[in-house]
Amino acid sequence: MMTRRVMLGAAACAALAGCGSKFKSYDGPEVTRVVVMKSQRRMYLLHHDKVLKDYRVDLGFAPEGHKRQEGDGRTPEGRYVIDRRNPNSEFHLSLGISYPNTKDVEVARAAGQSPGGDIFIHGRAGKHRGKGRDWTAGCISVKDREIEDVYAMVRKGTVIDILP
């Protein structure tokens, strides 16, 4: 009798642990493009020209204009690709953006600066909740439960257009 209770309790704990995972699965249409509209603070996941999901986003602490150099607090503008996935992100989960591109590097170097890097779409990871709008160093942030969906839907190599 005691063994049966222990086994049922262990099975229930295992089932509940699976429900709490930050890793979700997705079997819908492929996300072929991500579009971020900075002025609207919106991110759209698209399958060709059809919006699959959209999210409110926070940006860099200086959101106006294109990122020019490391530490300027701006979110880049232009066409990039999702080039890496970080399941162990300090910000819950994150998807890397291929900033800086060749032109970004040239512009920054011409000004005697570093273009910076490590631009991601990421969550808030609890400790960043309540920071208000546009708090990142240049990244694109959504809520933790939303980055779980984005992480499941968006693959490495997906185009991301970040527009003013």
mmCIF file of N, CA, C and O in Angstrom, residues 39-114:
data_model
loop_
_atom_site.group_PDB
_atom_site.id
_atom_site.type_symbol
_atom_site.label_atom_id
_atom_site.label_comp_id
_atom_site.label_asym_id
_atom_site.label_seq_id
_atom_site.Cartn_x
_atom_site.Cartn_y
_atom_site.Cartn_z
ATOM 1 N N SER A 39 8.796 51.779 -33.697
ATOM 2 C CA SER A 39 7.931 52.899 -33.293
ATOM 3 C C SER A 39 6.615 52.411 -32.689
ATOM 4 O O SER A 39 6.022 53.095 -31.869
ATOM 5 N N GLN A 40 6.164 51.232 -33.094
ATOM 6 C CA GLN A 40 4.917 50.664 -32.561
ATOM 7 C C GLN A 40 5.166 49.751 -31.362
ATOM 8 O O GLN A 40 4.220 49.276 -30.743
ATOM 9 N N ARG A 41 6.445 49.451 -31.084
ATOM 10 C CA ARG A 41 6.821 48.511 -30.016
ATOM 11 C C ARG A 41 6.116 47.172 -30.235
ATOM 12 O O ARG A 41 5.588 46.563 -29.317
ATOM 13 N N ARG A 42 6.162 46.667 -31.494
ATOM 14 C CA ARG A 42 5.510 45.402 -31.838
ATOM 15 C C ARG A 42 6.476 44.503 -32.601
ATOM 16 O O ARG A 42 7.292 44.987 -33.390
ATOM 17 N N MET A 43 6.345 43.199 -32.369
ATOM 18 C CA MET A 43 7.086 42.187 -33.111
ATOM 19 C C MET A 43 6.071 41.212 -33.700
ATOM 20 O O MET A 43 5.152 40.771 -33.003
ATOM 21 N N TYR A 44 6.256 40.900 -34.968
ATOM 22 C CA TYR A 44 5.350 40.009 -35.695
ATOM 23 C C TYR A 44 6.113 38.782 -36.173
ATOM 24 O O TYR A 44 7.188 38.906 -36.757
ATOM 25 N N LEU A 45 5.540 37.605 -35.941
ATOM 26 C CA LEU A 45 6.072 36.368 -36.489
ATOM 27 C C LEU A 45 5.207 36.029 -37.692
ATOM 28 O O LEU A 45 3.984 35.875 -37.559
ATOM 29 N N LEU A 46 5.841 35.916 -38.859
ATOM 30 C CA LEU A 46 5.105 35.747 -40.107
ATOM 31 C C LEU A 46 5.398 34.404 -40.769
ATOM 32 O O LEU A 46 6.535 33.917 -40.738
ATOM 33 N N HIS A 47 4.380 33.865 -41.426
ATOM 34 C CA HIS A 47 4.536 32.774 -42.374
ATOM 35 C C HIS A 47 4.234 33.401 -43.725
ATOM 36 O O HIS A 47 3.070 33.672 -44.028
ATOM 37 N N HIS A 48 5.277 33.724 -44.453
ATOM 38 C CA HIS A 48 5.193 34.519 -45.684
ATOM 39 C C HIS A 48 4.540 35.853 -45.348
ATOM 40 O O HIS A 48 5.112 36.625 -44.607
ATOM 41 N N ASP A 49 3.324 36.137 -45.826
ATOM 42 C CA ASP A 49 2.700 37.432 -45.518
ATOM 43 C C ASP A 49 1.596 37.330 -44.464
ATOM 44 O O ASP A 49 0.896 38.296 -44.202
ATOM 45 N N LYS A 50 1.465 36.177 -43.831
ATOM 46 C CA LYS A 50 0.428 35.971 -42.816
ATOM 47 C C LYS A 50 1.027 36.076 -41.413
ATOM 48 O O LYS A 50 2.004 35.397 -41.089
ATOM 49 N N VAL A 51 0.433 36.939 -40.581
ATOM 50 C CA VAL A 51 0.890 37.085 -39.200
ATOM 51 C C VAL A 51 0.400 35.886 -38.395
ATOM 52 O O VAL A 51 -0.805 35.624 -38.311
ATOM 53 N N LEU A 52 1.359 35.161 -37.798
ATOM 54 C CA LEU A 52 1.022 34.024 -36.936
ATOM 55 C C LEU A 52 0.835 34.473 -35.492
ATOM 56 O O LEU A 52 -0.060 33.997 -34.802
ATOM 57 N N LYS A 53 1.694 35.363 -35.039
ATOM 58 C CA LYS A 53 1.648 35.885 -33.663
ATOM 59 C C LYS A 53 2.213 37.291 -33.672
ATOM 60 O O LYS A 53 3.048 37.633 -34.504
ATOM 61 N N ASP A 54 1.773 38.096 -32.723
ATOM 62 C CA ASP A 54 2.400 39.401 -32.531
ATOM 63 C C ASP A 54 2.521 39.681 -31.040
ATOM 64 O O ASP A 54 1.748 39.158 -30.239
ATOM 65 N N TYR A 55 3.538 40.473 -30.703
ATOM 66 C CA TYR A 55 3.877 40.731 -29.311
ATOM 67 C C TYR A 55 4.240 42.194 -29.109
ATOM 68 O O TYR A 55 4.849 42.821 -29.969
ATOM 69 N N ARG A 56 3.933 42.702 -27.944
ATOM 70 C CA ARG A 56 4.432 44.003 -27.508
ATOM 71 C C ARG A 56 5.873 43.784 -27.072
ATOM 72 O O ARG A 56 6.184 42.772 -26.439
ATOM 73 N N VAL A 57 6.772 44.694 -27.437
ATOM 74 C CA VAL A 57 8.189 44.540 -27.099
ATOM 75 C C VAL A 57 8.735 45.764 -26.379
ATOM 76 O O VAL A 57 8.203 46.872 -26.511
ATOM 77 N N ASP A 58 9.787 45.548 -25.628
ATOM 78 C CA ASP A 58 10.621 46.621 -25.086
ATOM 79 C C ASP A 58 11.918 46.604 -25.877
ATOM 80 O O ASP A 58 12.371 45.552 -26.346
ATOM 81 N N LEU A 59 12.529 47.773 -26.001
ATOM 82 C CA LEU A 59 13.734 47.935 -26.811
ATOM 83 C C LEU A 59 14.874 48.467 -25.958
ATOM 84 O O LEU A 59 14.769 48.531 -24.739
ATOM 85 N N GLY A 60 15.930 48.905 -26.638
ATOM 86 C CA GLY A 60 17.052 49.528 -25.956
ATOM 87 C C GLY A 60 16.620 50.806 -25.267
ATOM 88 O O GLY A 60 15.630 51.430 -25.642
ATOM 89 N N PHE A 61 17.387 51.239 -24.268
ATOM 90 C CA PHE A 61 16.995 52.409 -23.470
ATOM 91 C C PHE A 61 17.066 53.715 -24.254
ATOM 92 O O PHE A 61 16.578 54.745 -23.783
ATOM 93 N N ALA A 62 17.641 53.697 -25.460
ATOM 94 C CA ALA A 62 17.634 54.856 -26.368
ATOM 95 C C ALA A 62 17.058 54.365 -27.699
ATOM 96 O O ALA A 62 17.796 54.123 -28.644
ATOM 97 N N PRO A 63 15.747 54.171 -27.776
ATOM 98 C CA PRO A 63 15.152 53.433 -28.891
ATOM 99 C C PRO A 63 15.149 54.131 -30.252
ATOM 100 O O PRO A 63 14.991 53.472 -31.273
ATOM 101 N N GLU A 64 15.325 55.431 -30.299
ATOM 102 C CA GLU A 64 15.258 56.138 -31.579
ATOM 103 C C GLU A 64 16.557 55.967 -32.355
ATOM 104 O O GLU A 64 17.636 56.171 -31.818
ATOM 105 N N GLY A 65 16.432 55.622 -33.622
ATOM 106 C CA GLY A 65 17.587 55.527 -34.497
ATOM 107 C C GLY A 65 18.273 54.177 -34.467
ATOM 108 O O GLY A 65 18.011 53.329 -33.626
ATOM 109 N N HIS A 66 19.157 53.982 -35.443
ATOM 110 C CA HIS A 66 19.896 52.737 -35.630
ATOM 111 C C HIS A 66 21.104 52.671 -34.692
ATOM 112 O O HIS A 66 21.757 53.685 -34.443
ATOM 113 N N LYS A 67 21.379 51.496 -34.203
ATOM 114 C CA LYS A 67 22.553 51.282 -33.350
ATOM 115 C C LYS A 67 23.809 51.628 -34.138
ATOM 116 O O LYS A 67 24.022 51.152 -35.234
ATOM 117 N N ARG A 68 24.656 52.475 -33.564
ATOM 118 C CA ARG A 68 25.886 52.908 -34.235
ATOM 119 C C ARG A 68 27.143 52.387 -33.551
ATOM 120 O O ARG A 68 28.162 52.211 -34.180
ATOM 121 N N GLN A 69 27.040 52.197 -32.224
ATOM 122 C CA GLN A 69 28.237 51.788 -31.488
ATOM 123 C C GLN A 69 27.859 51.106 -30.188
ATOM 124 O O GLN A 69 26.745 51.253 -29.689
ATOM 125 N N GLU A 70 28.813 50.391 -29.668
ATOM 126 C CA GLU A 70 28.631 49.699 -28.398
ATOM 127 C C GLU A 70 28.268 50.692 -27.307
ATOM 128 O O GLU A 70 28.852 51.780 -27.221
ATOM 129 N N GLY A 71 27.267 50.342 -26.509
ATOM 130 C CA GLY A 71 26.894 51.164 -25.367
ATOM 131 C C GLY A 71 25.944 52.305 -25.658
ATOM 132 O O GLY A 71 25.582 53.038 -24.747
ATOM 133 N N ASP A 72 25.502 52.463 -26.921
ATOM 134 C CA ASP A 72 24.612 53.591 -27.231
ATOM 135 C C ASP A 72 23.159 53.328 -26.836
ATOM 136 O O ASP A 72 22.326 54.219 -26.915
ATOM 137 N N GLY A 73 22.833 52.109 -26.409
ATOM 138 C CA GLY A 73 21.486 51.798 -25.938
ATOM 139 C C GLY A 73 20.448 51.692 -27.028
ATOM 140 O O GLY A 73 19.261 51.600 -26.733
ATOM 141 N N ARG A 74 20.869 51.686 -28.274
ATOM 142 C CA ARG A 74 19.917 51.611 -29.387
ATOM 143 C C ARG A 74 19.749 50.177 -29.866
ATOM 144 O O ARG A 74 20.675 49.380 -29.821
ATOM 145 N N THR A 75 18.561 49.900 -30.359
ATOM 146 C CA THR A 75 18.266 48.632 -31.015
ATOM 147 C C THR A 75 18.565 48.815 -32.498
ATOM 148 O O THR A 75 18.135 49.808 -33.089
ATOM 149 N N PRO A 76 19.313 47.885 -33.109
ATOM 150 C CA PRO A 76 19.662 48.055 -34.520
ATOM 151 C C PRO A 76 18.428 48.125 -35.418
ATOM 152 O O PRO A 76 17.342 47.691 -35.029
ATOM 153 N N GLU A 77 18.632 48.644 -36.614
ATOM 154 C CA GLU A 77 17.595 48.662 -37.655
ATOM 155 C C GLU A 77 18.204 48.050 -38.902
ATOM 156 O O GLU A 77 19.378 48.263 -39.200
ATOM 157 N N GLY A 78 17.415 47.282 -39.616
ATOM 158 C CA GLY A 78 17.879 46.660 -40.855
ATOM 159 C C GLY A 78 17.480 45.207 -40.914
ATOM 160 O O GLY A 78 16.703 44.721 -40.098
ATOM 161 N N ARG A 79 18.034 44.522 -41.915
ATOM 162 C CA ARG A 79 17.758 43.094 -42.108
ATOM 163 C C ARG A 79 18.915 42.289 -41.538
ATOM 164 O O ARG A 79 20.073 42.498 -41.886
ATOM 165 N N TYR A 80 18.555 41.352 -40.681
ATOM 166 C CA TYR A 80 19.508 40.452 -40.052
ATOM 167 C C TYR A 80 18.918 39.047 -40.094
ATOM 168 O O TYR A 80 17.863 38.835 -40.691
ATOM 169 N N VAL A 81 19.574 38.082 -39.471
ATOM 170 C CA VAL A 81 19.023 36.733 -39.334
ATOM 171 C C VAL A 81 19.185 36.280 -37.889
ATOM 172 O O VAL A 81 20.042 36.785 -37.160
ATOM 173 N N ILE A 82 18.347 35.346 -37.508
ATOM 174 C CA ILE A 82 18.505 34.692 -36.211
ATOM 175 C C ILE A 82 19.688 33.739 -36.376
ATOM 176 O O ILE A 82 19.635 32.824 -37.204
ATOM 177 N N ASP A 83 20.762 33.978 -35.629
ATOM 178 C CA ASP A 83 21.984 33.211 -35.868
ATOM 179 C C ASP A 83 22.393 32.283 -34.722
ATOM 180 O O ASP A 83 23.372 31.554 -34.838
ATOM 181 N N ARG A 84 21.664 32.308 -33.612
ATOM 182 C CA ARG A 84 21.982 31.410 -32.507
ATOM 183 C C ARG A 84 20.802 31.348 -31.540
ATOM 184 O O ARG A 84 19.952 32.223 -31.528
ATOM 185 N N ARG A 85 20.814 30.282 -30.736
ATOM 186 C CA ARG A 85 19.760 30.047 -29.749
ATOM 187 C C ARG A 85 20.437 29.801 -28.408
ATOM 188 O O ARG A 85 21.399 29.054 -28.334
ATOM 189 N N ASN A 86 19.941 30.445 -27.353
ATOM 190 C CA ASN A 86 20.545 30.275 -26.039
ATOM 191 C C ASN A 86 19.499 29.772 -25.046
ATOM 192 O O ASN A 86 18.708 30.555 -24.516
ATOM 193 N N PRO A 87 19.507 28.467 -24.763
ATOM 194 C CA PRO A 87 18.544 27.915 -23.811
ATOM 195 C C PRO A 87 18.895 28.238 -22.358
ATOM 196 O O PRO A 87 18.072 28.057 -21.469
ATOM 197 N N ASN A 88 20.104 28.731 -22.108
ATOM 198 C CA ASN A 88 20.564 29.033 -20.749
ATOM 199 C C ASN A 88 20.756 30.524 -20.542
ATOM 200 O O ASN A 88 21.601 30.951 -19.759
ATOM 201 N N SER A 89 19.978 31.331 -21.222
ATOM 202 C CA SER A 89 20.109 32.775 -21.175
ATOM 203 C C SER A 89 19.848 33.338 -19.782
ATOM 204 O O SER A 89 18.986 32.850 -19.049
ATOM 205 N N GLU A 90 20.570 34.380 -19.457
ATOM 206 C CA GLU A 90 20.311 35.152 -18.234
ATOM 207 C C GLU A 90 18.903 35.758 -18.282
ATOM 208 O O GLU A 90 18.345 36.129 -17.264
ATOM 209 N N PHE A 91 18.329 35.842 -19.487
ATOM 210 C CA PHE A 91 17.018 36.444 -19.711
ATOM 211 C C PHE A 91 15.988 35.385 -20.090
ATOM 212 O O PHE A 91 15.208 35.578 -21.009
ATOM 213 N N HIS A 92 16.017 34.247 -19.420
ATOM 214 C CA HIS A 92 15.092 33.122 -19.557
ATOM 215 C C HIS A 92 15.441 32.274 -20.777
ATOM 216 O O HIS A 92 15.940 31.177 -20.632
ATOM 217 N N LEU A 93 15.174 32.752 -21.977
ATOM 218 C CA LEU A 93 15.571 32.136 -23.241
ATOM 219 C C LEU A 93 15.930 33.271 -24.181
ATOM 220 O O LEU A 93 15.417 34.388 -24.025
ATOM 221 N N SER A 94 16.773 33.011 -25.175
ATOM 222 C CA SER A 94 17.078 34.091 -26.109
ATOM 223 C C SER A 94 17.451 33.564 -27.484
ATOM 224 O O SER A 94 17.945 32.445 -27.631
ATOM 225 N N LEU A 95 17.183 34.409 -28.474
ATOM 226 C CA LEU A 95 17.518 34.147 -29.873
ATOM 227 C C LEU A 95 18.459 35.260 -30.331
ATOM 228 O O LEU A 95 18.103 36.444 -30.262
ATOM 229 N N GLY A 96 19.633 34.882 -30.810
ATOM 230 C CA GLY A 96 20.616 35.863 -31.236
ATOM 231 C C GLY A 96 20.312 36.448 -32.601
ATOM 232 O O GLY A 96 19.833 35.755 -33.496
ATOM 233 N N ILE A 97 20.601 37.731 -32.743
ATOM 234 C CA ILE A 97 20.417 38.465 -33.994
ATOM 235 C C ILE A 97 21.807 38.741 -34.560
ATOM 236 O O ILE A 97 22.722 39.121 -33.826
ATOM 237 N N SER A 98 21.985 38.607 -35.867
ATOM 238 C CA SER A 98 23.298 38.668 -36.507
ATOM 239 C C SER A 98 23.915 40.064 -36.592
ATOM 240 O O SER A 98 24.773 40.312 -37.437
ATOM 241 N N TYR A 99 23.518 40.970 -35.712
ATOM 242 C CA TYR A 99 24.170 42.272 -35.605
ATOM 243 C C TYR A 99 25.524 42.080 -34.926
ATOM 244 O O TYR A 99 25.594 41.344 -33.946
ATOM 245 N N PRO A 100 26.589 42.707 -35.394
ATOM 246 C CA PRO A 100 26.688 43.674 -36.485
ATOM 247 C C PRO A 100 26.960 42.982 -37.823
ATOM 248 O O PRO A 100 27.650 41.965 -37.867
ATOM 249 N N ASN A 101 26.429 43.564 -38.893
ATOM 250 C CA ASN A 101 26.791 43.087 -40.226
ATOM 251 C C ASN A 101 28.007 43.884 -40.708
ATOM 252 O O ASN A 101 28.533 44.734 -39.982
ATOM 253 N N THR A 102 28.444 43.617 -41.920
ATOM 254 C CA THR A 102 29.655 44.265 -42.446
ATOM 255 C C THR A 102 29.521 45.784 -42.461
ATOM 256 O O THR A 102 30.449 46.500 -42.063
ATOM 257 N N LYS A 103 28.372 46.288 -42.884
ATOM 258 C CA LYS A 103 28.170 47.743 -42.938
ATOM 259 C C LYS A 103 28.203 48.349 -41.536
ATOM 260 O O LYS A 103 28.776 49.416 -41.319
ATOM 261 N N ASP A 104 27.560 47.674 -40.564
ATOM 262 C CA ASP A 104 27.569 48.165 -39.176
ATOM 263 C C ASP A 104 29.000 48.289 -38.646
ATOM 264 O O ASP A 104 29.344 49.271 -37.983
ATOM 265 N N VAL A 105 29.828 47.306 -38.958
ATOM 266 C CA VAL A 105 31.225 47.320 -38.508
ATOM 267 C C VAL A 105 31.975 48.476 -39.164
ATOM 268 O O VAL A 105 32.703 49.218 -38.498
ATOM 269 N N GLU A 106 31.766 48.663 -40.466
ATOM 270 C CA GLU A 106 32.449 49.750 -41.193
ATOM 271 C C GLU A 106 32.078 51.123 -40.638
ATOM 272 O O GLU A 106 32.953 51.977 -40.428
ATOM 273 N N VAL A 107 30.795 51.350 -40.393
ATOM 274 C CA VAL A 107 30.330 52.647 -39.879
ATOM 275 C C VAL A 107 30.922 52.918 -38.499
ATOM 276 O O VAL A 107 31.412 54.014 -38.219
ATOM 277 N N ALA A 108 30.898 51.923 -37.634
ATOM 278 C CA ALA A 108 31.435 52.098 -36.278
ATOM 279 C C ALA A 108 32.944 52.340 -36.319
ATOM 280 O O ALA A 108 33.447 53.243 -35.647
ATOM 281 N N ARG A 109 33.654 51.571 -37.109
ATOM 282 C CA ARG A 109 35.115 51.731 -37.184
ATOM 283 C C ARG A 109 35.499 53.081 -37.771
ATOM 284 O O ARG A 109 36.490 53.685 -37.343
ATOM 285 N N ALA A 110 34.718 53.555 -38.757
ATOM 286 C CA ALA A 110 34.993 54.873 -39.349
ATOM 287 C C ALA A 110 34.870 55.977 -38.299
ATOM 288 O O ALA A 110 35.527 57.012 -38.393
ATOM 289 N N ALA A 111 34.031 55.737 -37.301
ATOM 290 C CA ALA A 111 33.854 56.702 -36.212
ATOM 291 C C ALA A 111 34.806 56.410 -35.046
ATOM 292 O O ALA A 111 34.707 57.040 -33.990
ATOM 293 N N GLY A 112 35.687 55.417 -35.229
ATOM 294 C CA GLY A 112 36.630 55.068 -34.172
ATOM 295 C C GLY A 112 35.995 54.322 -33.012
ATOM 296 O O GLY A 112 36.496 54.372 -31.894
ATOM 297 N N GLN A 113 34.894 53.626 -33.284
ATOM 298 C CA GLN A 113 34.144 52.937 -32.233
ATOM 299 C C GLN A 113 34.002 51.450 -32.539
ATOM 300 O O GLN A 113 34.196 51.019 -33.667
ATOM 301 N N SER A 114 33.589 50.699 -31.545
ATOM 302 C CA SER A 114 33.196 49.307 -31.718
ATOM 303 C C SER A 114 31.693 49.287 -31.981
ATOM 304 O O SER A 114 30.945 50.041 -31.344
#
